[in-house]
PDB file of C-alpha atoms in Angstrom:
ATOM      1  CA  LEU A 188       0.000   0.000   0.000  1.00 89.00           C
ATOM      2  CA  GLU A 189       1.290   3.423  -0.947  1.00 91.00           C
ATOM      3  CA  MET A 190       0.152   6.942  -0.210  1.00 94.00           C
ATOM      4  CA  HIS A 191      -0.073   9.354  -3.104  1.00 95.00           C
ATOM      5  CA  TYR A 192      -0.923  13.020  -2.656  1.00 96.00           C
ATOM      6  CA  GLN A 193      -2.892  15.264  -4.987  1.00 95.00           C
ATOM      7  CA  PRO A 194      -2.585  19.018  -4.483  1.00 95.00           C
ATOM      8  CA  ILE A 195      -5.651  21.137  -3.846  1.00 93.00           C
ATOM      9  CA  VAL A 196      -4.979  24.583  -5.247  1.00 94.00           C
ATOM     10  CA  ALA A 197      -6.670  27.850  -4.265  1.00 89.00           C
ATOM     11  CA  SER A 198      -7.958  29.416  -7.472  1.00 88.00           C
ATOM     12  CA  ALA A 199      -7.428  32.984  -6.206  1.00 92.00           C
ATOM     13  CA  THR A 200      -3.724  32.501  -5.492  1.00 93.00           C
ATOM     14  CA  ASN A 201      -2.886  29.491  -7.667  1.00 93.00           C
ATOM     15  CA  ARG A 202      -1.061  28.033  -4.636  1.00 93.00           C
ATOM     16  CA  ALA A 203      -1.453  24.631  -3.063  1.00 94.00           C
ATOM     17  CA  THR A 204      -3.289  24.806   0.260  1.00 93.00           C
ATOM     18  CA  CYS A 205      -3.803  21.123   0.935  1.00 95.00           C
ATOM     19  CA  MET A 206      -2.743  17.698  -0.259  1.00 97.00           C
ATOM     20  CA  GLU A 207      -5.472  15.089  -0.645  1.00 96.00           C
ATOM     21  CA  ALA A 208      -4.307  11.629   0.381  1.00 96.00           C
ATOM     22  CA  LEU A 209      -4.958   8.812  -2.059  1.00 94.00           C
ATOM     23  CA  LEU A 210      -4.314   5.215  -1.028  1.00 93.00           C
ATOM     24  CA  ARG A 211      -2.993   3.002  -3.802  1.00 92.00           C
ATOM     25  CA  TRP A 212      -2.178  -0.692  -3.863  1.00 90.00           C
ATOM     26  CA  HIS A 213       0.671  -1.625  -6.152  1.00 90.00           C
ATOM     27  CA  HIS A 214       0.372  -5.366  -6.750  1.00 89.00           C
ATOM     28  CA  PRO A 215       3.574  -7.009  -8.063  1.00 91.00           C
ATOM     29  CA  GLU A 216       1.725  -8.775 -10.907  1.00 92.00           C
ATOM     30  CA  ARG A 217      -1.475  -6.768 -11.451  1.00 89.00           C
ATOM     31  CA  GLY A 218       0.055  -3.324 -11.134  1.00 90.00           C
ATOM     32  CA  PHE A 219      -2.063  -0.670  -9.450  1.00 89.00           C
ATOM     33  CA  VAL A 220      -5.318  -2.053  -8.040  1.00 90.00           C
ATOM     34  CA  ALA A 221      -8.101   0.531  -7.835  1.00 87.00           C
ATOM     35  CA  PRO A 222      -9.408   1.539  -4.397  1.00 87.00           C
ATOM     36  CA  SER A 223     -12.902   0.776  -5.702  1.00 88.00           C
ATOM     37  CA  ILE A 224     -11.774  -2.861  -5.718  1.00 89.00           C
ATOM     38  CA  PHE A 225      -9.700  -3.255  -2.550  1.00 88.00           C
ATOM     39  CA  VAL A 226     -11.575  -0.909  -0.166  1.00 88.00           C
ATOM     40  CA  PRO A 227     -14.894  -2.848  -0.363  1.00 88.00           C
ATOM     41  CA  VAL A 228     -12.938  -6.057   0.263  1.00 88.00           C
ATOM     42  CA  ALA A 229     -11.347  -4.487   3.360  1.00 90.00           C
ATOM     43  CA  GLU A 230     -14.826  -3.446   4.523  1.00 87.00           C
ATOM     44  CA  GLU A 231     -16.247  -6.915   3.924  1.00 90.00           C
ATOM     45  CA  LEU A 232     -13.377  -8.563   5.819  1.00 91.00           C
ATOM     46  CA  GLY A 233     -13.715  -6.157   8.730  1.00 88.00           C
ATOM     47  CA  LEU A 234     -10.300  -4.619   8.095  1.00 90.00           C
ATOM     48  CA  ILE A 235     -11.429  -1.104   7.212  1.00 88.00           C
ATOM     49  CA  ARG A 236     -10.713   0.292  10.682  1.00 88.00           C
ATOM     50  CA  GLU A 237      -7.136  -1.003  10.599  1.00 91.00           C
ATOM     51  CA  LEU A 238      -6.685   0.213   7.042  1.00 92.00           C
ATOM     52  CA  GLY A 239      -8.078   3.627   7.985  1.00 92.00           C
ATOM     53  CA  ALA A 240      -5.787   3.867  11.019  1.00 93.00           C
ATOM     54  CA  PHE A 241      -2.782   2.965   8.849  1.00 94.00           C
ATOM     55  CA  VAL A 242      -3.698   5.648   6.307  1.00 95.00           C
ATOM     56  CA  LEU A 243      -4.318   8.307   8.954  1.00 96.00           C
ATOM     57  CA  GLN A 244      -1.047   7.536  10.759  1.00 97.00           C
ATOM     58  CA  ARG A 245       0.961   7.508   7.536  1.00 97.00           C
ATOM     59  CA  CYS A 246      -0.561  10.749   6.255  1.00 97.00           C
ATOM     60  CA  CYS A 247       0.113  12.599   9.505  1.00 97.00           C
ATOM     61  CA  GLU A 248       3.709  11.334   9.600  1.00 97.00           C
ATOM     62  CA  ASP A 249       4.253  12.313   5.956  1.00 97.00           C
ATOM     63  CA  ALA A 250       2.729  15.789   6.377  1.00 97.00           C
ATOM     64  CA  VAL A 251       4.986  16.609   9.324  1.00 97.00           C
ATOM     65  CA  ASP A 252       7.983  16.230   6.998  1.00 95.00           C
ATOM     66  CA  TRP A 253       6.659  18.356   4.125  1.00 96.00           C
ATOM     67  CA  PRO A 254       8.703  21.500   3.426  1.00 91.00           C
ATOM     68  CA  GLN A 255       5.572  23.689   3.681  1.00 92.00           C
ATOM     69  CA  PRO A 256       2.857  23.415   6.348  1.00 94.00           C
ATOM     70  CA  LEU A 257       0.097  22.327   3.979  1.00 96.00           C
ATOM     71  CA  ARG A 258      -3.026  20.587   5.242  1.00 97.00           C
ATOM     72  CA  VAL A 259      -3.528  16.912   4.508  1.00 98.00           C
ATOM     73  CA  ALA A 260      -7.021  15.690   3.607  1.00 97.00           C
ATOM     74  CA  VAL A 261      -7.744  12.072   4.550  1.00 97.00           C
ATOM     75  CA  ASN A 262     -10.862  10.099   3.625  1.00 92.00           C
ATOM     76  CA  VAL A 263     -12.615   8.426   6.540  1.00 92.00           C
ATOM     77  CA  SER A 264     -14.949   5.502   5.973  1.00 87.00           C
ATOM     78  CA  ALA A 265     -18.377   5.523   7.598  1.00 83.00           C
ATOM     79  CA  ALA A 266     -17.448   2.341   9.487  1.00 84.00           C
ATOM     80  CA  GLN A 267     -14.310   3.996  10.847  1.00 88.00           C
ATOM     81  CA  PHE A 268     -16.152   7.203  11.783  1.00 86.00           C
ATOM     82  CA  ALA A 269     -18.968   5.321  13.538  1.00 84.00           C
ATOM     83  CA  ARG A 270     -16.693   3.847  16.199  1.00 85.00           C
ATOM     84  CA  ASP A 271     -16.974   5.585  19.552  1.00 87.00           C
ATOM     85  CA  ASP A 272     -13.201   5.587  19.944  1.00 92.00           C
ATOM     86  CA  PHE A 273     -12.510   7.285  16.594  1.00 94.00           C
ATOM     87  CA  PRO A 274     -11.860  10.761  18.091  1.00 96.00           C
ATOM     88  CA  ALA A 275      -9.472   9.192  20.638  1.00 96.00           C
ATOM     89  CA  GLN A 276      -7.715   7.355  17.817  1.00 96.00           C
ATOM     90  CA  VAL A 277      -7.301  10.611  15.879  1.00 97.00           C
ATOM     91  CA  ALA A 278      -5.963  12.340  19.010  1.00 97.00           C
ATOM     92  CA  ALA A 279      -3.425   9.549  19.605  1.00 97.00           C
ATOM     93  CA  ILE A 280      -2.235   9.635  15.991  1.00 97.00           C
ATOM     94  CA  LEU A 281      -1.854  13.419  16.072  1.00 97.00           C
ATOM     95  CA  LYS A 282       0.120  13.208  19.302  1.00 97.00           C
ATOM     96  CA  HIS A 283       2.347  10.405  18.035  1.00 96.00           C
ATOM     97  CA  SER A 284       3.065  12.103  14.694  1.00 97.00           C
ATOM     98  CA  GLY A 285       3.428  15.636  16.059  1.00 97.00           C
ATOM     99  CA  LEU A 286       1.152  17.062  13.351  1.00 97.00           C
ATOM    100  CA  ASP A 287      -0.654  20.294  14.221  1.00 97.00           C
ATOM    101  CA  PRO A 288      -4.368  19.300  14.340  1.00 98.00           C
ATOM    102  CA  ALA A 289      -5.263  22.347  12.200  1.00 97.00           C
ATOM    103  CA  ARG A 290      -3.334  20.714   9.335  1.00 97.00           C
ATOM    104  CA  LEU A 291      -5.532  17.586   9.344  1.00 98.00           C
ATOM    105  CA  GLU A 292      -8.737  17.604   7.325  1.00 97.00           C
ATOM    106  CA  LEU A 293     -10.989  14.566   7.658  1.00 96.00           C
ATOM    107  CA  GLU A 294     -13.173  13.921   4.613  1.00 92.00           C
ATOM    108  CA  ILE A 295     -16.436  12.250   5.561  1.00 88.00           C
ATOM    109  CA  THR A 296     -19.257  11.088   3.283  1.00 77.00           C
ATOM    110  CA  GLU A 297     -22.987  11.593   3.762  1.00 69.00           C
ATOM    111  CA  SER A 298     -23.361   7.979   4.850  1.00 64.00           C
ATOM    112  CA  VAL A 299     -22.237   8.963   8.379  1.00 68.00           C
ATOM    113  CA  PHE A 300     -25.681  10.516   8.851  1.00 66.00           C
ATOM    114  CA  VAL A 301     -27.390   7.113   8.733  1.00 65.00           C
ATOM    115  CA  GLY A 302     -28.118   5.905  12.225  1.00 65.00           C
ATOM    116  CA  ASP A 303     -27.799   7.608  15.583  1.00 63.00           C
ATOM    117  CA  SER A 304     -27.723  11.364  14.906  1.00 75.00           C
ATOM    118  CA  ASP A 305     -26.858  12.224  18.523  1.00 81.00           C
ATOM    119  CA  ARG A 306     -23.859   9.907  18.398  1.00 81.00           C
ATOM    120  CA  THR A 307     -22.759  11.366  15.054  1.00 82.00           C
ATOM    121  CA  GLN A 308     -23.060  14.886  16.461  1.00 86.00           C
ATOM    122  CA  ARG A 309     -21.009  13.916  19.527  1.00 90.00           C
ATOM    123  CA  ILE A 310     -18.239  12.497  17.335  1.00 91.00           C
ATOM    124  CA  PHE A 311     -18.251  15.684  15.240  1.00 88.00           C
ATOM    125  CA  GLU A 312     -17.933  17.787  18.380  1.00 92.00           C
ATOM    126  CA  GLU A 313     -15.099  15.665  19.773  1.00 95.00           C
ATOM    127  CA  LEU A 314     -13.189  15.894  16.500  1.00 95.00           C
ATOM    128  CA  LYS A 315     -13.690  19.665  16.278  1.00 95.00           C
ATOM    129  CA  ALA A 316     -12.495  19.976  19.900  1.00 96.00           C
ATOM    130  CA  LEU A 317      -9.223  18.362  18.795  1.00 97.00           C
ATOM    131  CA  GLY A 318      -8.789  21.205  16.284  1.00 96.00           C
ATOM    132  CA  VAL A 319      -9.066  19.170  13.077  1.00 97.00           C
ATOM    133  CA  ARG A 320     -10.999  20.334  10.033  1.00 95.00           C
ATOM    134  CA  LEU A 321     -14.013  18.413   8.740  1.00 92.00           C
ATOM    135  CA  ALA A 322     -15.034  18.183   5.106  1.00 88.00           C
ATOM    136  CA  LEU A 323     -18.175  16.638   3.661  1.00 84.00           C
ATOM    137  CA  ASP A 324     -17.010  14.631   0.660  1.00 76.00           C
ATOM    138  CA  ASP A 325     -19.091  13.794  -2.422  1.00 66.00           C
ATOM    139  CA  PHE A 326     -22.113  15.831  -1.370  1.00 65.00           C
ATOM    140  CA  GLY A 327     -24.976  15.005  -3.703  1.00 62.00           C
ATOM    141  CA  THR A 328     -24.260  11.309  -4.194  1.00 61.00           C
ATOM    142  CA  GLY A 329     -26.214  10.107  -1.176  1.00 61.00           C
ATOM    143  CA  TYR A 330     -28.969  11.798   0.764  1.00 59.00           C
ATOM    144  CA  SER A 331     -28.364  15.289  -0.651  1.00 52.00           C
ATOM    145  CA  SER A 332     -30.288  16.887   2.162  1.00 60.00           C
ATOM    146  CA  LEU A 333     -29.350  20.309   3.388  1.00 65.00           C
ATOM    147  CA  SER A 334     -31.157  19.736   6.680  1.00 66.00           C
ATOM    148  CA  TYR A 335     -28.344  17.753   8.315  1.00 67.00           C
ATOM    149  CA  LEU A 336     -25.839  20.440   7.385  1.00 69.00           C
ATOM    150  CA  GLN A 337     -27.446  22.820   9.874  1.00 69.00           C
ATOM    151  CA  ARG A 338     -25.881  20.981  12.824  1.00 70.00           C
ATOM    152  CA  ALA A 339     -22.802  19.435  11.247  1.00 75.00           C
ATOM    153  CA  PRO A 340     -19.657  21.533  11.815  1.00 76.00           C
ATOM    154  CA  PHE A 341     -18.112  21.180   8.353  1.00 79.00           C
ATOM    155  CA  ASP A 342     -15.303  23.492   7.296  1.00 72.00           C
ATOM    156  CA  LYS A 343     -15.728  22.504   3.667  1.00 74.00           C
ATOM    157  CA  ILE A 344     -18.324  20.826   1.459  1.00 73.00           C
ATOM    158  CA  LYS A 345     -17.117  19.046  -1.660  1.00 72.00           C
ATOM    159  CA  ILE A 346     -19.994  18.831  -4.141  1.00 69.00           C
ATOM    160  CA  ASP A 347     -19.937  15.762  -6.351  1.00 66.00           C
ATOM    161  CA  ARG A 348     -19.633  16.408 -10.064  1.00 70.00           C
ATOM    162  CA  SER A 349     -22.727  14.306 -10.828  1.00 68.00           C
ATOM    163  CA  PHE A 350     -24.833  16.634  -8.629  1.00 67.00           C
ATOM    164  CA  VAL A 351     -24.014  19.739 -10.681  1.00 68.00           C
ATOM    165  CA  GLN A 352     -23.336  18.208 -14.093  1.00 68.00           C
ATOM    166  CA  GLY A 353     -25.503  19.625 -16.865  1.00 65.00           C
TER     167      GLY A 353
END
């Protein structure tokens, strides 16, 4: 498994402000295996939490060593987010890596809103208390409801291309 980083550039300044983390699997015979193939397998096998922790740890460690203090955006699966100990895990990883929490942006999909809304809100609040940024990823591909955005403390909303296409 390898981490690749894609720059997010501010259009007003044409400068990178963040690096989006992309997990890639380089298989010795198959070459690069798409995340759309190996992530569902990790979910099905119950390994998504471990995979998510690996990615988060690696991204924080990598970002600490970057020559500029750019943010790092890391995707978080709904299964990973739903665990009560997720904020504590994030706190431990930040402490271990030494990354300033303001440089970590957690990208969460709309699927986190399925289930216990009080629990989801508590996890949001605990993550925000750590000082990390929260981004809603792929808005428009799931529930596409603006109502849950009233309480969710997102710093950024990434609108899916299919929602605005045409």
